[in-house]
XYZ file of C-alpha atoms in Angstrom:
398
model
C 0.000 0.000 0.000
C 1.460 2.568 -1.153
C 0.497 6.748 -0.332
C 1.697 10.670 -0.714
C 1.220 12.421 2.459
C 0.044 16.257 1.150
C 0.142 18.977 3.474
C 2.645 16.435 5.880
C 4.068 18.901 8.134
C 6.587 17.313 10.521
C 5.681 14.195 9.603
C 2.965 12.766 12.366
C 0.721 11.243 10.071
C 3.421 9.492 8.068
C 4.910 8.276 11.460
C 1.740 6.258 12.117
C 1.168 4.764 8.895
C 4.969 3.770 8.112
C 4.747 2.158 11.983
C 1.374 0.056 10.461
C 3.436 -0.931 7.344
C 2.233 1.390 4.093
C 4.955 2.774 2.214
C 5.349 6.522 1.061
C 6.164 7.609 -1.841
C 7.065 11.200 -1.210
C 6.063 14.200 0.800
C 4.514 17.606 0.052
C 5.355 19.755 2.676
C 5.899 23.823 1.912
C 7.344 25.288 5.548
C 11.178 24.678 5.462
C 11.688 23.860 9.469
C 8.130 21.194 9.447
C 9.940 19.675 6.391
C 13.949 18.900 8.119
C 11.764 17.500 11.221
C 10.370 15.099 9.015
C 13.160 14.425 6.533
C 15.261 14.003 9.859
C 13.531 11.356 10.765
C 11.567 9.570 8.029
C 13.898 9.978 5.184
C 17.266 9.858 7.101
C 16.917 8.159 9.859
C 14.100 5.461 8.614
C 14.358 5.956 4.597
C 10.946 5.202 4.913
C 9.825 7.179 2.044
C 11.263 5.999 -2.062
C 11.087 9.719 -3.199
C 11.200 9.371 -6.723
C 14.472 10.741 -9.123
C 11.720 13.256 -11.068
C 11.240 15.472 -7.991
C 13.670 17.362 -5.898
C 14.126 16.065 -1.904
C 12.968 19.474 -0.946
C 10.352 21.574 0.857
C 7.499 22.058 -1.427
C 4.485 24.521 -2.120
C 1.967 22.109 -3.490
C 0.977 24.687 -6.082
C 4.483 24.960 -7.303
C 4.919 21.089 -6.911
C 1.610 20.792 -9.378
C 2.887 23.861 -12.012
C 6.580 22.585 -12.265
C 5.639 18.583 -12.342
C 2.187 18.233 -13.700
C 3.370 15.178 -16.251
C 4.611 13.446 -13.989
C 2.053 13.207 -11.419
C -0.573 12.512 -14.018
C 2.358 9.252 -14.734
C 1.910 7.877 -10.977
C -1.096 7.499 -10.958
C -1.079 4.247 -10.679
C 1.720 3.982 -8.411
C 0.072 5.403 -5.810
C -2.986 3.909 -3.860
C -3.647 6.512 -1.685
C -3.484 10.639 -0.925
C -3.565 10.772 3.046
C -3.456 14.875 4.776
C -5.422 17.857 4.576
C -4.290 21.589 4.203
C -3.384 23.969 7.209
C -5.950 24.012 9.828
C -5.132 28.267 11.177
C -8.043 29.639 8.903
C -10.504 27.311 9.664
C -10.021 27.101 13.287
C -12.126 28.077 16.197
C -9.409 28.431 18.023
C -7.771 31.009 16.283
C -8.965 34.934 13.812
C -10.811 32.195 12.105
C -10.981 33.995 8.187
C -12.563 32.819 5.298
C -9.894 35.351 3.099
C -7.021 33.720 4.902
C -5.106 32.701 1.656
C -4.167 28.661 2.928
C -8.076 28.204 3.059
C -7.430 27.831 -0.997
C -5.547 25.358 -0.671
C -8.742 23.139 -0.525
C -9.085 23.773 -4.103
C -4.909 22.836 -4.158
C -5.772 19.382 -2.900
C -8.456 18.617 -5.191
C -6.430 19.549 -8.282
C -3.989 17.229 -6.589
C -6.424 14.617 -6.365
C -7.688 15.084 -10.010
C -3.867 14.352 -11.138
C -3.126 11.387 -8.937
C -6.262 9.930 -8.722
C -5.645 8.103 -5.959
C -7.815 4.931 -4.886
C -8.465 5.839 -1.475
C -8.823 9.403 0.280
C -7.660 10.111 4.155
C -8.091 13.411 4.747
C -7.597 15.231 8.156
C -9.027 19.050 9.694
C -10.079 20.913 12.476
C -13.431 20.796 14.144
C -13.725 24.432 12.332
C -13.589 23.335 8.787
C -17.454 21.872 8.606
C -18.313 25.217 10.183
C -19.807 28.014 7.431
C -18.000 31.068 7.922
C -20.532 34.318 8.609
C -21.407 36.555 5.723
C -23.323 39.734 5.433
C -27.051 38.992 5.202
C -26.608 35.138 5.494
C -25.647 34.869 1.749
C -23.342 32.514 0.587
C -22.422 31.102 3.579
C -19.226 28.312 2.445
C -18.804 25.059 4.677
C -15.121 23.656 3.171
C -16.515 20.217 4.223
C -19.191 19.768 2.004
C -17.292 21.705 -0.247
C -14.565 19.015 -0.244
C -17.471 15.734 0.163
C -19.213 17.721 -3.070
C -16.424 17.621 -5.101
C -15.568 14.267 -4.312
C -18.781 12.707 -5.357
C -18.525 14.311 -8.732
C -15.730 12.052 -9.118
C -17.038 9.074 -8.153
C -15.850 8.668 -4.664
C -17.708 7.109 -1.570
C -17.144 9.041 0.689
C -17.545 9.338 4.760
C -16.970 11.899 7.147
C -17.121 12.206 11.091
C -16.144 14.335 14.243
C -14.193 11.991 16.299
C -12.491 12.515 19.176
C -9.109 11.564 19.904
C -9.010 11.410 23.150
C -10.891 7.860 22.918
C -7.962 7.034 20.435
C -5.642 6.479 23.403
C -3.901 10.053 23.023
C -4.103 12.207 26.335
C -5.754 14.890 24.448
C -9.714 15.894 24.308
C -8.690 16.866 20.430
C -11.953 16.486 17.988
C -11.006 16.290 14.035
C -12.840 16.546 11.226
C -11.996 12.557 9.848
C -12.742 11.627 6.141
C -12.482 8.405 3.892
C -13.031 8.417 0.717
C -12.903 5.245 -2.048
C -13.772 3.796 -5.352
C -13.871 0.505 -4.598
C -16.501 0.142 -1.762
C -18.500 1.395 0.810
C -16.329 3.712 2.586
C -18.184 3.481 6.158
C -16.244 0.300 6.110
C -13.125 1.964 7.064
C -14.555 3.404 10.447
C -15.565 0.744 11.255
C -12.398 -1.233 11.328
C -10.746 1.917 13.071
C -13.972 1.619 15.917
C -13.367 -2.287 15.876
C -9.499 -2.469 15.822
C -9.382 0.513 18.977
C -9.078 -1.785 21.938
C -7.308 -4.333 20.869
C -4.385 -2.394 19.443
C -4.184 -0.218 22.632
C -3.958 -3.593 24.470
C -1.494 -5.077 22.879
C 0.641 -2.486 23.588
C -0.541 -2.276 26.879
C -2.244 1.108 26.891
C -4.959 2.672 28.178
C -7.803 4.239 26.284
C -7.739 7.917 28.500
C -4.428 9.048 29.280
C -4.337 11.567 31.642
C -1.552 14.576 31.736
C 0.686 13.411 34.474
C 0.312 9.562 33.133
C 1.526 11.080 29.824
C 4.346 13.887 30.832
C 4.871 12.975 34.894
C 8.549 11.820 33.528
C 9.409 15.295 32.381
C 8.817 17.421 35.481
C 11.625 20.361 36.151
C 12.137 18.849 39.613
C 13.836 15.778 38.300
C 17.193 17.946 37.191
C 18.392 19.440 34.062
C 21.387 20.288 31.931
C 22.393 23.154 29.589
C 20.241 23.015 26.626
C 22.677 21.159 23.306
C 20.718 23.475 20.245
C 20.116 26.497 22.702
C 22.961 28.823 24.525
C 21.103 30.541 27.660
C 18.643 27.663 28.231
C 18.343 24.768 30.535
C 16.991 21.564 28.687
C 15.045 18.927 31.459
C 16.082 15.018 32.108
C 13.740 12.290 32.555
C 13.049 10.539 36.093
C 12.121 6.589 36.563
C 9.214 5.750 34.235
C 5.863 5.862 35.911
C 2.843 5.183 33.393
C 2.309 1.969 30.665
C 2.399 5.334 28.613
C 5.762 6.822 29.281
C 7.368 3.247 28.575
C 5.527 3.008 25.619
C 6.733 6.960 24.203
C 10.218 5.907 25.452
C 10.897 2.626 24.392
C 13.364 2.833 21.741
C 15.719 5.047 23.559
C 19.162 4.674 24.410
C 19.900 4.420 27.947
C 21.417 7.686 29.661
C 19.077 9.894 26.650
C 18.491 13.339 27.351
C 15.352 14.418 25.989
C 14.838 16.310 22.609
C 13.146 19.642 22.806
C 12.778 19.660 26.746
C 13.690 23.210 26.865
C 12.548 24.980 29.696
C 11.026 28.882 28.522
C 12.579 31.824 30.639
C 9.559 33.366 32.748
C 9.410 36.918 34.589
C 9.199 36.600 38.058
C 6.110 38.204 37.515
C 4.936 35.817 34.910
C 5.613 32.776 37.536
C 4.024 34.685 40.534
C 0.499 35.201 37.871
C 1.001 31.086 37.289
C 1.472 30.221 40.761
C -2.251 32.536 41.443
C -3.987 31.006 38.922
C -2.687 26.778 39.444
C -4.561 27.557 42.625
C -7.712 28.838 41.588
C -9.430 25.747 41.418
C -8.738 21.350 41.452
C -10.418 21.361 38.206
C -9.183 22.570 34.771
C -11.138 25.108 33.070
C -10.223 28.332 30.845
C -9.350 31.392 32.516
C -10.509 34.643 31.028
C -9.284 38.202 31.957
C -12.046 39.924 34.170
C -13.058 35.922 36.028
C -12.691 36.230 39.720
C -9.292 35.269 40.787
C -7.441 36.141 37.177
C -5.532 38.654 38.186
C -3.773 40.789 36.087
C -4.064 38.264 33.346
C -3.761 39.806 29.681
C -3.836 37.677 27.255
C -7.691 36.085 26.147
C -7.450 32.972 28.369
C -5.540 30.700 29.565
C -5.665 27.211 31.300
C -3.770 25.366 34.201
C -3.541 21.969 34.137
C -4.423 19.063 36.543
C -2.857 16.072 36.777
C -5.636 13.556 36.367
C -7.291 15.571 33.533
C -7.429 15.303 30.320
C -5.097 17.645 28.068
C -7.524 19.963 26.128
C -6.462 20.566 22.253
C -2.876 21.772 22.018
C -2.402 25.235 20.561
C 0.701 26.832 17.983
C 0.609 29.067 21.495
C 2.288 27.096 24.220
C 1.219 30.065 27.132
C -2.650 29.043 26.553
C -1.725 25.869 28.829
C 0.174 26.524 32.584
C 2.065 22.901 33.719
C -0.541 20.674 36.303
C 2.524 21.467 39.100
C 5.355 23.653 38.180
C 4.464 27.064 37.121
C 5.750 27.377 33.342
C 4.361 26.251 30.122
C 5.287 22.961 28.897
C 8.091 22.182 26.721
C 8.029 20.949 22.978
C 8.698 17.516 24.281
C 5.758 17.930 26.455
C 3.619 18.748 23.951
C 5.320 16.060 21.938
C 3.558 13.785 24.245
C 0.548 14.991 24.535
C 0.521 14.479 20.881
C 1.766 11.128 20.862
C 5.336 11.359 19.527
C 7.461 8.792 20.693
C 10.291 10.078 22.304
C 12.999 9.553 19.896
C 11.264 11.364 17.520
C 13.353 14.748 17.036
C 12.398 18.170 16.051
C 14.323 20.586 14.277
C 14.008 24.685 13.297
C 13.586 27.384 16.242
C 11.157 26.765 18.898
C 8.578 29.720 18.839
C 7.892 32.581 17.361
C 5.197 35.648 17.016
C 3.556 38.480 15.288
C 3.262 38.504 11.659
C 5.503 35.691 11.451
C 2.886 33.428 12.704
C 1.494 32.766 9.268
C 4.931 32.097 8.016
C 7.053 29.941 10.300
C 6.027 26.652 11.552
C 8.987 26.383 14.840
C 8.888 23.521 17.033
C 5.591 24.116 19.131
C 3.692 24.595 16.188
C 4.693 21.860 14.019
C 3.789 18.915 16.962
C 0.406 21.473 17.673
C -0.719 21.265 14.125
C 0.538 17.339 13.649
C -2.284 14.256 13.262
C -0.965 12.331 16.278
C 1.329 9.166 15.329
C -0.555 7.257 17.693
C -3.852 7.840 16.140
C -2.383 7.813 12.480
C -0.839 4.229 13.229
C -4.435 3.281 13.770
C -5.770 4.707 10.504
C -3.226 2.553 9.059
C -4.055 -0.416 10.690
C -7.405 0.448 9.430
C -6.924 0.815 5.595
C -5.343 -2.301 5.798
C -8.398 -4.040 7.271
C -10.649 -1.882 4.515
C -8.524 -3.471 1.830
C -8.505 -7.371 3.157
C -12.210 -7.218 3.389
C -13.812 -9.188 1.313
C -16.472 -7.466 -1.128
């Protein structure tokens, strides 16, 4: 089984299904840092994807990929079985300005010019909760939902396609993270596939002996401050955390194929005013539950920023943001680290990251640095399972 990951990022989705045994072909990925992460360690490190001669082992913008190697495409087509991603989430989501102008909403029509070259067997597509929600115009008129947009278009050509809200959390990833999941084939029905990926849930978590809900400290309790650090190796100025004994069937799972005596990637601590840590410390104690703080709430402070929320340590993670101050640590006052988040998404922990860790401003709809590339990422452990999945669709008998 063989599939191009478009719109790959650092390389999450492609983790899962190379772990469940499909084969990539190549990657189309445009941001220059998301793209090293996942060269680093699918291309270098596990050569898991062929790449083909024709096309330059490179960062691409799909439209340029499409303008400069149209023939070409249009001559795999039968190569390749599948087309698994979905374009950037930021103008569809909720979470964020949420604008229907934002240019990388067009990349929807990207993808299914993609699609119309390749024309792949099978369709696993990937979005926020945001994208089947129409965006508000004047009067009511015209209101555009990109999911029907996208299940539309696909019909035209033939596809059976399925679509559902699922939430990952009941995926075995320590996350309440909802996604927009879609399946599309020619060959049957394609409510098939979610079924095998309901089915197949509990006894691939088993046999890996995890749990179904993963709370925060079960996932990260191995990464606390407390246990000691060392001077960050890719940072001058920064301390970079070490990991204590193993305590969760989780942690041994995320570090299993470490060396002994590993320092963790990305565990660098952020430098916090003391006035910054005091506002943490004020609001970890607000309450034993985990909610969202708002400036103005009782108890907030001098908070500034439009909310924020600490964590607990028996709760569930709710959906990681590109902003790593929208989440305060269940019992050190900081933010977590991009190894942290890592985690939370599922990344195992010799999985590496690569490019600068944060960044701000205007630059937010350029970079993709470390926090944002495992924020925006389908998580590995969830992607091995939509693997695991296709492969059951395609064994089925008719």
């Amino acid at each position: 089984m063989k599939y191009i990951d478009v719109f790959a990022g650092c390389g999450g989705l492609s983790l899962g299904l190379h772990k469940a045994g499909l084969q990539g072909i190549f990657a189309v990925e445009k941001n220059a840092d998301a793209f090293s992460t996942l060269k680093f360690n699918l291309i270098d490190n596990s050569h898991h994807f062929e790449w083909p001669n024709e096309i330059e082992l490179k960062n691409w913008d799909i439209n340029e990929l499409i303008k400069k190697h149209r023939h070409f495409l249009e001559k795999i087509k039968d190569e390749a079985d599948i087309v698994v991603g979905g374009p950037p989430c930021q103008g569809f989501s909720l979470a964020g300005l949420r604008n229907k102008d934002d240019i990388r909403n067009t990349l929807v029509d990207s993808y299914i010019e993609f699609i119309d070259l390749i024309e792949p067997k099978f369709l696993f597509f990937e979005n926020v909760y945001g994208f089947t929600i129409a965006f508000q115009e004047k009067n009511n008129v015209g209101k555009e939902v990109f999911s029907e947009k996208l299940i539309y278009e696909l019909k035209k050509r033939d596809y059976s396609v399925e679509a559902r809200m699922i939430d990952l959390s009941e995926y075995g990833i320590p996350q309440k993270r909802k996604r927009f999941i879609l399946f599309a084939t020619k060959s049957r029905n394609a409510n098939m596939f979610f079924e095998y990926l309901k089915q197949n849930k509990v006894p691939f978590l088993e046999k890996r002996n995890l749990e179904i809900s993963v709370t925060v400290k079960q996932a990260i309790g191995d990464l606390e401050r407390k246990n000691g650090e060392v001077e960050s190796i890719d940072t001058k100025g920064y301390m970079n955390g070490t990991y204590s004994r193993k305590k969760s069937t989780y942690q041994k799972y995320m570090r299993k194929d470490l060396k002994n005596g590993s320092i963790p990637d990305s565990h660098r601590f952020a430098k916090h005013r003391e006035t910054t840590i005091e506002l943490f410390k004020e609001l970890m104690n607000l309450s034993n539950r985990s909610f969202r703080i708002t400036p103005g709430m009782e108890g907030a402070g001098n908070l500034r920023k439009r909310g924020i929320t600490p964590l607990k340590p028996d709760s569930i993670c709710p959906t990681l943001t590109s902003i790593p101050d929208d989440l305060i640590h269940y019992s050190e006052p900081r933010i977590m680290t991009v190894r942290e988040y890592a985690r939370i998404q599922s990344f195992p922990d010799d999985f590496y990251f690569r490019g600068k860790y944060t960044t701000g401003g205007s630059m937010r709809k350029k970079d993709v640095p470390r926090y944002t590339q495992v924020a925006n990422a389908v998580p590995p452990l969830f992607a091995e399972q939509v693997g695991y999945a296709i492969n059951g669709f395609l064994g089925a008998k008719e």
